Amino acid sequence: MSFSPLIVQLMDSLQCLPGVGPKSAQRMMLHLLERDRKGAFKLSEALQQAAEKVGHCQRCRTLTESDICEICSDPRRDAGLVCVVETPADVLAIEQAGGFKGHYFVLMGHLSPIDGIGPEDIGIDQLLAQVEGDEVQEVILATNPTVEGEATAHYIAASLRKLGVKVSRIAHGVPLGGELEYIDGGTLMHAFAGRRELVD
Amino acid sequence: MSFSPLIVQLMDSLQCLPGVGPKSAQRMMLHLLERDRKGAFKLSEALQQAAEKVGHCQRCRTLTESDICEICSDPRRDAGLVCVVETPADVLAIEQAGGFKGHYFVLMGHLSPIDGIGPEDIGIDQLLAQVEGDEVQEVILATNPTVEGEATAHYIAASLRKLGVKVSRIAHGVPLGGELEYIDGGTLMHAFAGRRELVD
């Protein structure tokens, strides 16, 4: 004996969510069916609409249901400055930090030859075409400081340099509020290599 | 700036799931939209169907889309033995342990005067009517060994005794495979109080 077919189907489907295994799925199912049917209907509707209508911005490739996303269509933002990131979550993190007023280009991943993800899969040709065609002065590479993110940054930098555009990489070092004794060695070495002279 | 409206709506809706906060909701949204749209549609459909069609078994009150659940309608099970549990998950746990071949009665909660949950909300009148009308020989109380579960068990036991039916409570003690030194004091005291003479 187990739960009835519709309940089993719901628990199976919940397990497509990252970090949700059989036990969490059961807990979610009981919560939704016993205490929050309205939430279940709302979530069902939201999933259906988003999965159907959300696509990619034609300019920066971020997730959006518009043809051109909010940032790309904002005339107050500086189109001469393009920040390259791996995911839409990175865009949000940078926006929440505030301060950056340029455009973005979202790779939706990183180069990963092992998984068969090459330059065309992360839209590098589209990025090059935009940089070439538009009035871009600087491209800031903000991919993750992981092996794949670094390799992707290097590849893009090499491709962009041929077009004569300024290319920069965000600084890596000790995070604000971080305590030196708890920072890993790689980050510390980056922080030393990237040191800047103090001038008054 | 934030994500587009449909994405925000999806992240908000995901947070109706227990244990899912803003960060997990964002991770789930990115996973579903970037890598598993099929899963999103499947989950949407499963939620809608379950929320619409799953109700309670008319006999034992467990969650099911049938009028009478699989266990209640199984003629091979012993209707003379009724096990009272708090949730459908408890039924599943007992079924998976195997060995119990009677019927269940699912309270779908426990007595909780503070939250306004009284005997009628957990179907005790329905249980009494069933015990009175049917050929029930024994009612096994398997509510949780929590303050509320114990209080609920005591209340049901008092109500059932008036009907002259045998009432029992599952044993509480040291779990199999448990090591004494790691067992809490309350459980140990229960294990001592519930000791049984070894006979050969």
Coordinates of C-alpha atoms in Angstrom, one line a residue:
Chain A
M1 CA 0.0 0.0 0.0
S2 CA 1.1 3.6 -0.6
F3 CA -0.7 6.9 -1.2
S4 CA -3.3 7.2 -3.9
P5 CA -2.2 7.7 -7.5
L6 CA -2.7 11.5 -7.6
I7 CA -0.8 11.9 -4.3
V8 CA 2.0 9.8 -5.6
Q9 CA 2.1 11.8 -8.8
L10 CA 2.3 15.0 -6.8
M11 CA 5.2 13.7 -4.6
D12 CA 7.1 12.5 -7.7
S13 CA 6.7 15.8 -9.5
L14 CA 7.8 17.8 -6.4
Q15 CA 11.1 15.9 -6.6
C16 CA 12.0 17.7 -9.8
L17 CA 12.7 20.7 -7.6
P18 CA 16.4 20.9 -6.6
G19 CA 17.1 19.8 -3.0
V20 CA 13.8 18.0 -2.7
G21 CA 13.9 14.3 -1.9
P22 CA 11.2 11.8 -1.0
K23 CA 10.8 13.0 2.6
S24 CA 10.6 16.7 1.7
A25 CA 8.2 15.9 -1.1
Q26 CA 5.9 14.1 1.3
R27 CA 6.1 16.9 3.8
M28 CA 5.3 19.4 1.0
M29 CA 2.4 17.3 -0.3
L30 CA 0.8 17.0 3.2
H31 CA 1.2 20.7 3.8
L32 CA -0.4 21.7 0.5
L33 CA -3.3 19.2 0.7
E34 CA -4.0 19.6 4.4
R35 CA -3.4 23.2 5.0
D36 CA -2.9 25.2 1.8
R37 CA -4.9 24.2 -1.3
K38 CA -5.1 27.8 -2.3
G39 CA -1.3 27.9 -2.4
A40 CA -1.2 24.7 -4.4
F41 CA -3.5 26.2 -7.1
K42 CA -1.5 29.4 -7.1
L43 CA 1.8 27.6 -7.5
S44 CA 0.3 25.4 -10.3
E45 CA -0.8 28.5 -12.2
A46 CA 2.5 30.3 -11.6
L47 CA 4.5 27.3 -12.8
Q48 CA 2.4 26.9 -15.9
Q49 CA 2.5 30.6 -16.9
A50 CA 6.2 31.0 -16.2
A51 CA 7.2 27.8 -18.0
E52 CA 5.1 28.8 -21.0
K53 CA 5.9 32.5 -21.3
V54 CA 9.3 33.2 -19.9
G55 CA 12.0 33.3 -22.5
H56 CA 15.3 35.1 -23.0
C57 CA 15.9 38.8 -23.5
Q58 CA 16.9 39.2 -27.2
R59 CA 19.7 41.6 -26.2
C60 CA 21.2 40.3 -22.9
R61 CA 19.8 36.7 -22.8
T62 CA 18.5 37.0 -19.2
L63 CA 15.3 35.3 -18.3
T64 CA 12.2 37.4 -19.0
E65 CA 8.8 37.2 -20.6
S66 CA 9.4 40.4 -22.6
D67 CA 11.3 40.5 -25.9
I68 CA 13.8 43.0 -24.3
C69 CA 14.3 43.0 -20.6
E70 CA 13.7 45.9 -18.2
I71 CA 17.4 46.8 -17.9
C72 CA 18.2 46.6 -21.7
S73 CA 15.2 48.8 -22.5
D74 CA 16.0 51.4 -19.8
P75 CA 17.3 54.5 -21.7
R76 CA 19.0 55.9 -18.5
R77 CA 21.4 53.0 -18.4
D78 CA 24.9 53.3 -20.0
A79 CA 25.0 51.0 -23.1
G80 CA 28.7 51.7 -23.4
L81 CA 29.4 49.4 -20.4
V82 CA 28.5 45.7 -20.5
C83 CA 28.9 43.4 -17.6
V84 CA 29.1 39.7 -18.5
V85 CA 27.7 37.3 -15.9
E86 CA 26.8 33.6 -15.8
T87 CA 23.2 33.6 -14.6
P88 CA 20.2 35.9 -14.0
A89 CA 20.8 35.5 -10.3
D90 CA 24.2 37.2 -10.7
V91 CA 22.4 40.2 -12.4
L92 CA 20.1 40.4 -9.4
A93 CA 22.9 40.3 -6.9
I94 CA 24.8 43.1 -8.7
E95 CA 21.6 45.2 -9.1
Q96 CA 20.9 44.7 -5.4
A97 CA 24.4 45.9 -4.5
G98 CA 23.6 49.0 -6.6
G99 CA 26.3 51.2 -8.2
F100 CA 26.5 49.5 -11.6
K101 CA 24.5 51.4 -14.2
G102 CA 25.5 49.7 -17.4
H103 CA 24.0 46.8 -19.4
Y104 CA 24.5 43.1 -18.8
F105 CA 25.1 40.1 -20.9
V106 CA 24.0 36.8 -19.4
L107 CA 25.8 33.7 -20.6
M108 CA 23.2 31.3 -19.0
G109 CA 26.1 29.1 -18.0
H110 CA 29.8 28.8 -18.6
L111 CA 32.2 27.0 -21.1
S112 CA 32.3 23.3 -20.2
P113 CA 33.8 21.2 -22.9
I114 CA 33.1 18.0 -20.8
D115 CA 29.4 18.7 -20.9
G116 CA 29.6 19.8 -24.6
I117 CA 29.0 23.5 -23.8
G118 CA 31.0 25.5 -26.3
P119 CA 31.2 29.3 -27.1
E120 CA 28.0 29.3 -29.3
D121 CA 26.0 27.7 -26.4
I122 CA 26.7 30.6 -24.1
G123 CA 26.1 33.2 -26.8
I124 CA 29.6 34.5 -27.2
D125 CA 29.1 35.2 -31.0
Q126 CA 26.0 37.3 -30.0
L127 CA 28.1 39.2 -27.4
L128 CA 30.9 39.8 -30.0
A129 CA 28.3 41.1 -32.6
Q130 CA 26.8 43.5 -30.0
V131 CA 30.2 44.8 -29.0
E132 CA 31.2 45.3 -32.6
G133 CA 28.0 46.9 -33.7
D134 CA 27.2 49.1 -30.7
E135 CA 29.1 51.9 -29.0
V136 CA 30.5 49.6 -26.2
Q137 CA 33.6 51.1 -24.5
E138 CA 34.2 48.5 -21.9
V139 CA 33.3 44.9 -21.1
I140 CA 33.5 43.8 -17.5
L141 CA 33.9 40.1 -17.0
A142 CA 32.0 39.0 -13.8
T143 CA 31.9 35.3 -14.3
N144 CA 32.4 33.2 -11.1
P145 CA 35.9 32.7 -9.7
T146 CA 35.7 29.0 -10.4
V147 CA 37.8 27.0 -12.8
E148 CA 35.0 27.1 -15.5
G149 CA 34.2 30.8 -14.8
E150 CA 37.9 31.8 -15.1
A151 CA 38.3 29.8 -18.3
T152 CA 35.2 31.4 -19.7
A153 CA 36.5 34.9 -18.8
H154 CA 39.8 34.2 -20.5
Y155 CA 38.1 32.9 -23.6
I156 CA 35.9 35.9 -23.9
A157 CA 38.7 38.3 -23.1
A158 CA 40.8 36.8 -25.9
S159 CA 37.9 37.1 -28.4
L160 CA 37.1 40.7 -27.4
R161 CA 40.7 42.0 -27.5
K162 CA 40.7 41.3 -31.3
L163 CA 37.9 43.9 -31.5
G164 CA 40.0 46.5 -29.7
V165 CA 37.5 47.0 -26.8
K166 CA 38.6 47.5 -23.3
V167 CA 38.1 44.3 -21.2
S168 CA 38.3 44.1 -17.4
R169 CA 37.7 41.4 -14.8
I170 CA 36.1 42.2 -11.4
A171 CA 38.6 42.2 -8.5
H172 CA 39.0 39.1 -6.3
G173 CA 40.3 39.4 -2.8
V174 CA 39.2 39.5 0.8
P175 CA 35.5 40.2 1.1
L176 CA 34.4 43.2 3.2
G177 CA 33.8 42.1 6.8
G178 CA 35.9 39.0 6.2
E179 CA 38.5 38.0 8.7
L180 CA 41.9 37.1 7.2
E181 CA 42.4 34.0 9.3
Y182 CA 39.3 32.4 7.8
I183 CA 40.0 33.3 4.2
D184 CA 41.2 30.5 1.9
G185 CA 44.7 30.6 0.5
G186 CA 43.7 31.1 -3.1
T187 CA 41.7 34.2 -2.2
L188 CA 44.5 35.6 -0.1
M189 CA 47.0 35.2 -2.9
H190 CA 44.6 36.9 -5.3
A191 CA 44.3 39.7 -2.7
F192 CA 48.1 40.1 -2.6
A193 CA 48.5 40.0 -6.3
G194 CA 45.8 42.5 -6.8
R195 CA 47.1 45.0 -4.2
R196 CA 46.8 48.7 -4.9
E197 CA 49.1 51.5 -3.8
L198 CA 47.5 53.8 -1.3
V199 CA 47.9 57.4 -2.4
D200 CA 46.8 60.5 -0.5
Chain B
M1 CA 15.2 46.3 -10.7
S2 CA 14.2 42.7 -10.0
F3 CA 13.1 39.7 -12.1
S4 CA 10.2 40.1 -14.5
P5 CA 6.6 39.8 -13.1
L6 CA 6.0 36.1 -14.0
I7 CA 9.3 35.1 -12.5
V8 CA 8.6 37.1 -9.3
Q9 CA 5.1 35.4 -9.1
L10 CA 6.7 32.0 -9.5
M11 CA 9.3 32.7 -6.7
D12 CA 6.5 34.0 -4.4
S13 CA 4.3 31.0 -5.1
L14 CA 7.2 28.5 -4.4
Q15 CA 7.5 30.0 -1.0
C16 CA 4.2 28.5 0.0
L17 CA 6.1 25.2 0.2
P18 CA 7.3 24.4 3.7
G19 CA 11.0 25.0 4.2
V20 CA 11.3 27.2 1.1
G21 CA 12.5 30.8 1.6
P22 CA 13.5 33.4 -0.9
K23 CA 16.9 31.9 -1.7
S24 CA 15.6 28.4 -2.3
A25 CA 12.7 29.7 -4.3
Q26 CA 15.2 31.6 -6.6
R27 CA 17.3 28.4 -7.0
M28 CA 14.2 26.4 -7.8
M29 CA 12.9 29.0 -10.3
L30 CA 16.3 29.1 -12.1
H31 CA 16.5 25.3 -12.2
L32 CA 13.0 24.9 -13.6
L33 CA 13.2 27.7 -16.2
E34 CA 16.8 27.0 -17.3
R35 CA 16.9 23.3 -17.2
D36 CA 13.6 21.6 -16.6
R37 CA 10.5 23.2 -18.2
K38 CA 9.0 19.8 -18.7
G39 CA 9.3 19.2 -14.9
A40 CA 7.6 22.6 -14.3
F41 CA 4.6 21.7 -16.5
K42 CA 4.4 18.2 -14.9
L43 CA 4.5 19.7 -11.4
S44 CA 1.9 22.4 -12.4
E45 CA -0.5 19.7 -13.6
A46 CA 0.1 17.4 -10.6
L47 CA -0.6 20.2 -8.2
Q48 CA -3.7 21.2 -10.0
Q49 CA -5.1 17.7 -10.2
A50 CA -4.3 16.8 -6.6
A51 CA -5.5 20.1 -5.1
E52 CA -8.8 19.7 -7.1
K53 CA -9.5 16.0 -6.6
V54 CA -7.9 14.7 -3.4
G55 CA -10.3 14.6 -0.5
H56 CA -10.7 12.4 2.5
C57 CA -11.7 8.8 2.8
Q58 CA -15.3 8.7 4.1
R59 CA -14.4 5.9 6.5
C60 CA -10.9 6.6 7.8
R61 CA -10.4 10.3 6.8
T62 CA -7.0 9.7 5.2
L63 CA -6.2 11.7 2.0
T64 CA -7.3 10.0 -1.2
E65 CA -9.1 10.9 -4.4
S66 CA -11.5 7.9 -3.9
D67 CA -14.6 7.9 -1.7
I68 CA -13.2 5.0 0.3
C69 CA -9.4 4.5 0.4
E70 CA -7.5 1.4 -0.7
I71 CA -7.1 0.1 2.8
C72 CA -10.7 0.6 3.9
S73 CA -12.0 -1.2 0.8
D74 CA -9.6 -4.1 1.1
P75 CA -11.7 -7.1 2.2
R76 CA -8.6 -9.0 3.4
R77 CA -7.9 -6.5 6.2
D78 CA -9.3 -7.0 9.7
A79 CA -12.1 -4.5 10.3
G80 CA -12.1 -5.5 13.9
L81 CA -8.9 -3.8 14.6
V82 CA -8.6 0.0 14.2
C83 CA -5.4 2.0 14.6
V84 CA -5.8 5.7 15.3
V85 CA -3.0 7.9 13.9
E86 CA -2.6 11.7 13.4
T87 CA -1.7 12.0 9.7
P88 CA -1.6 10.0 6.5
A89 CA 2.2 9.9 6.7
D90 CA 1.8 7.8 9.9
V91 CA -0.4 5.4 8.0
L92 CA 2.4 5.1 5.4
A93 CA 5.1 4.5 8.0
I94 CA 3.1 1.7 9.7
E95 CA 2.3 0.1 6.3
Q96 CA 5.9 0.2 5.3
A97 CA 6.9 -1.4 8.6
G98 CA 4.4 -4.2 7.7
G99 CA 2.7 -6.5 10.2
F100 CA -0.4 -4.5 10.9
K101 CA -3.4 -5.8 9.0
G102 CA -6.3 -3.9 10.5
H103 CA -7.9 -0.6 9.5
Y104 CA -6.9 2.9 10.3
F105 CA -8.6 6.1 11.5
V106 CA -6.7 9.3 10.6
L107 CA -7.4 12.2 12.9
M108 CA -5.7 14.7 10.5
G109 CA -4.3 16.5 13.5
H110 CA -4.5 16.3 17.3
L111 CA -6.5 18.1 20.0
S112 CA -5.2 21.6 20.5
P113 CA -7.5 23.8 22.4
I114 CA -5.1 26.8 21.9
D115 CA -5.6 26.6 18.2
G116 CA -9.3 25.9 18.6
I117 CA -9.1 22.3 17.5
G118 CA -11.6 20.3 19.4
P119 CA -12.8 16.6 19.3
E120 CA -15.3 17.3 16.4
D121 CA -12.4 18.8 14.2
I122 CA -10.4 15.5 14.4
G123 CA -13.5 13.3 13.7
I124 CA -13.8 11.7 17.2
D125 CA -17.6 11.5 16.9
Q126 CA -17.1 9.7 13.6
L127 CA -14.7 7.3 15.2
L128 CA -17.1 6.6 18.1
A129 CA -20.0 6.0 15.6
Q130 CA -17.9 3.6 13.6
V131 CA -16.7 1.7 16.7
E132 CA -20.3 1.5 18.0
G133 CA -21.8 0.5 14.7
D134 CA -19.2 -2.0 13.5
E135 CA -17.7 -5.2 14.8
V136 CA -14.6 -3.4 16.3
Q137 CA -12.8 -5.4 18.9
E138 CA -9.8 -3.2 19.7
V139 CA -8.7 0.3 19.0
I140 CA -4.9 0.9 19.0
L141 CA -4.0 4.5 19.8
A142 CA -0.9 5.4 17.8
T143 CA -0.9 9.2 18.1
N144 CA 2.6 10.8 18.5
P145 CA 4.3 10.7 21.9
T146 CA 4.1 14.5 22.2
V147 CA 2.1 16.5 24.8
E148 CA -0.8 17.0 22.3
G149 CA -0.6 13.4 21.0
E150 CA -0.8 12.0 24.5
A151 CA -3.7 14.3 25.5
T152 CA -5.5 13.2 22.3
A153 CA -4.9 9.5 23.1
H154 CA -6.2 10.0 26.7
Y155 CA -9.3 11.8 25.5
I156 CA -10.1 9.1 22.9
A157 CA -9.4 6.3 25.4
A158 CA -11.9 7.9 27.9
S159 CA -14.6 8.2 25.2
L160 CA -14.1 4.7 23.9
R161 CA -14.1 3.0 27.3
K162 CA -17.7 4.0 27.7
L163 CA -18.5 1.9 24.6
G164 CA -16.9 -1.1 26.3
V165 CA -14.3 -1.6 23.5
K166 CA -10.7 -2.7 24.2
V167 CA -8.3 0.3 23.9
S168 CA -4.5 0.0 23.7
R169 CA -1.6 2.4 23.3
I170 CA 1.5 1.6 21.2
A171 CA 4.6 0.9 23.4
H172 CA 7.1 3.6 24.0
G173 CA 10.7 2.7 24.8
V174 CA 14.2 2.4 23.4
P175 CA 14.0 2.1 19.6
L176 CA 15.7 -1.0 18.0
G177 CA 19.3 -0.2 17.2
G178 CA 19.3 2.7 19.6
E179 CA 22.1 3.0 22.1
L180 CA 21.1 3.6 25.7
E181 CA 23.6 6.4 26.3
Y182 CA 22.0 8.5 23.5
I183 CA 18.4 8.0 24.5
D184 CA 16.6 10.8 26.3
G185 CA 15.5 10.4 29.9
G186 CA 11.7 10.5 29.2
T187 CA 12.0 7.6 26.7
L188 CA 14.2 5.6 29.2
M189 CA 11.7 6.1 32.0
H190 CA 8.9 4.9 29.6
A191 CA 11.1 1.9 28.7
F192 CA 11.5 1.0 32.4
A193 CA 7.8 1.6 33.3
G194 CA 6.8 -0.6 30.3
R195 CA 9.2 -3.4 31.0
R196 CA 8.0 -7.0 30.5
E197 CA 9.0 -10.1 32.3
L198 CA 11.0 -12.5 30.2
V199 CA 9.5 -16.0 30.3
D200 CA 10.9 -19.0 28.6

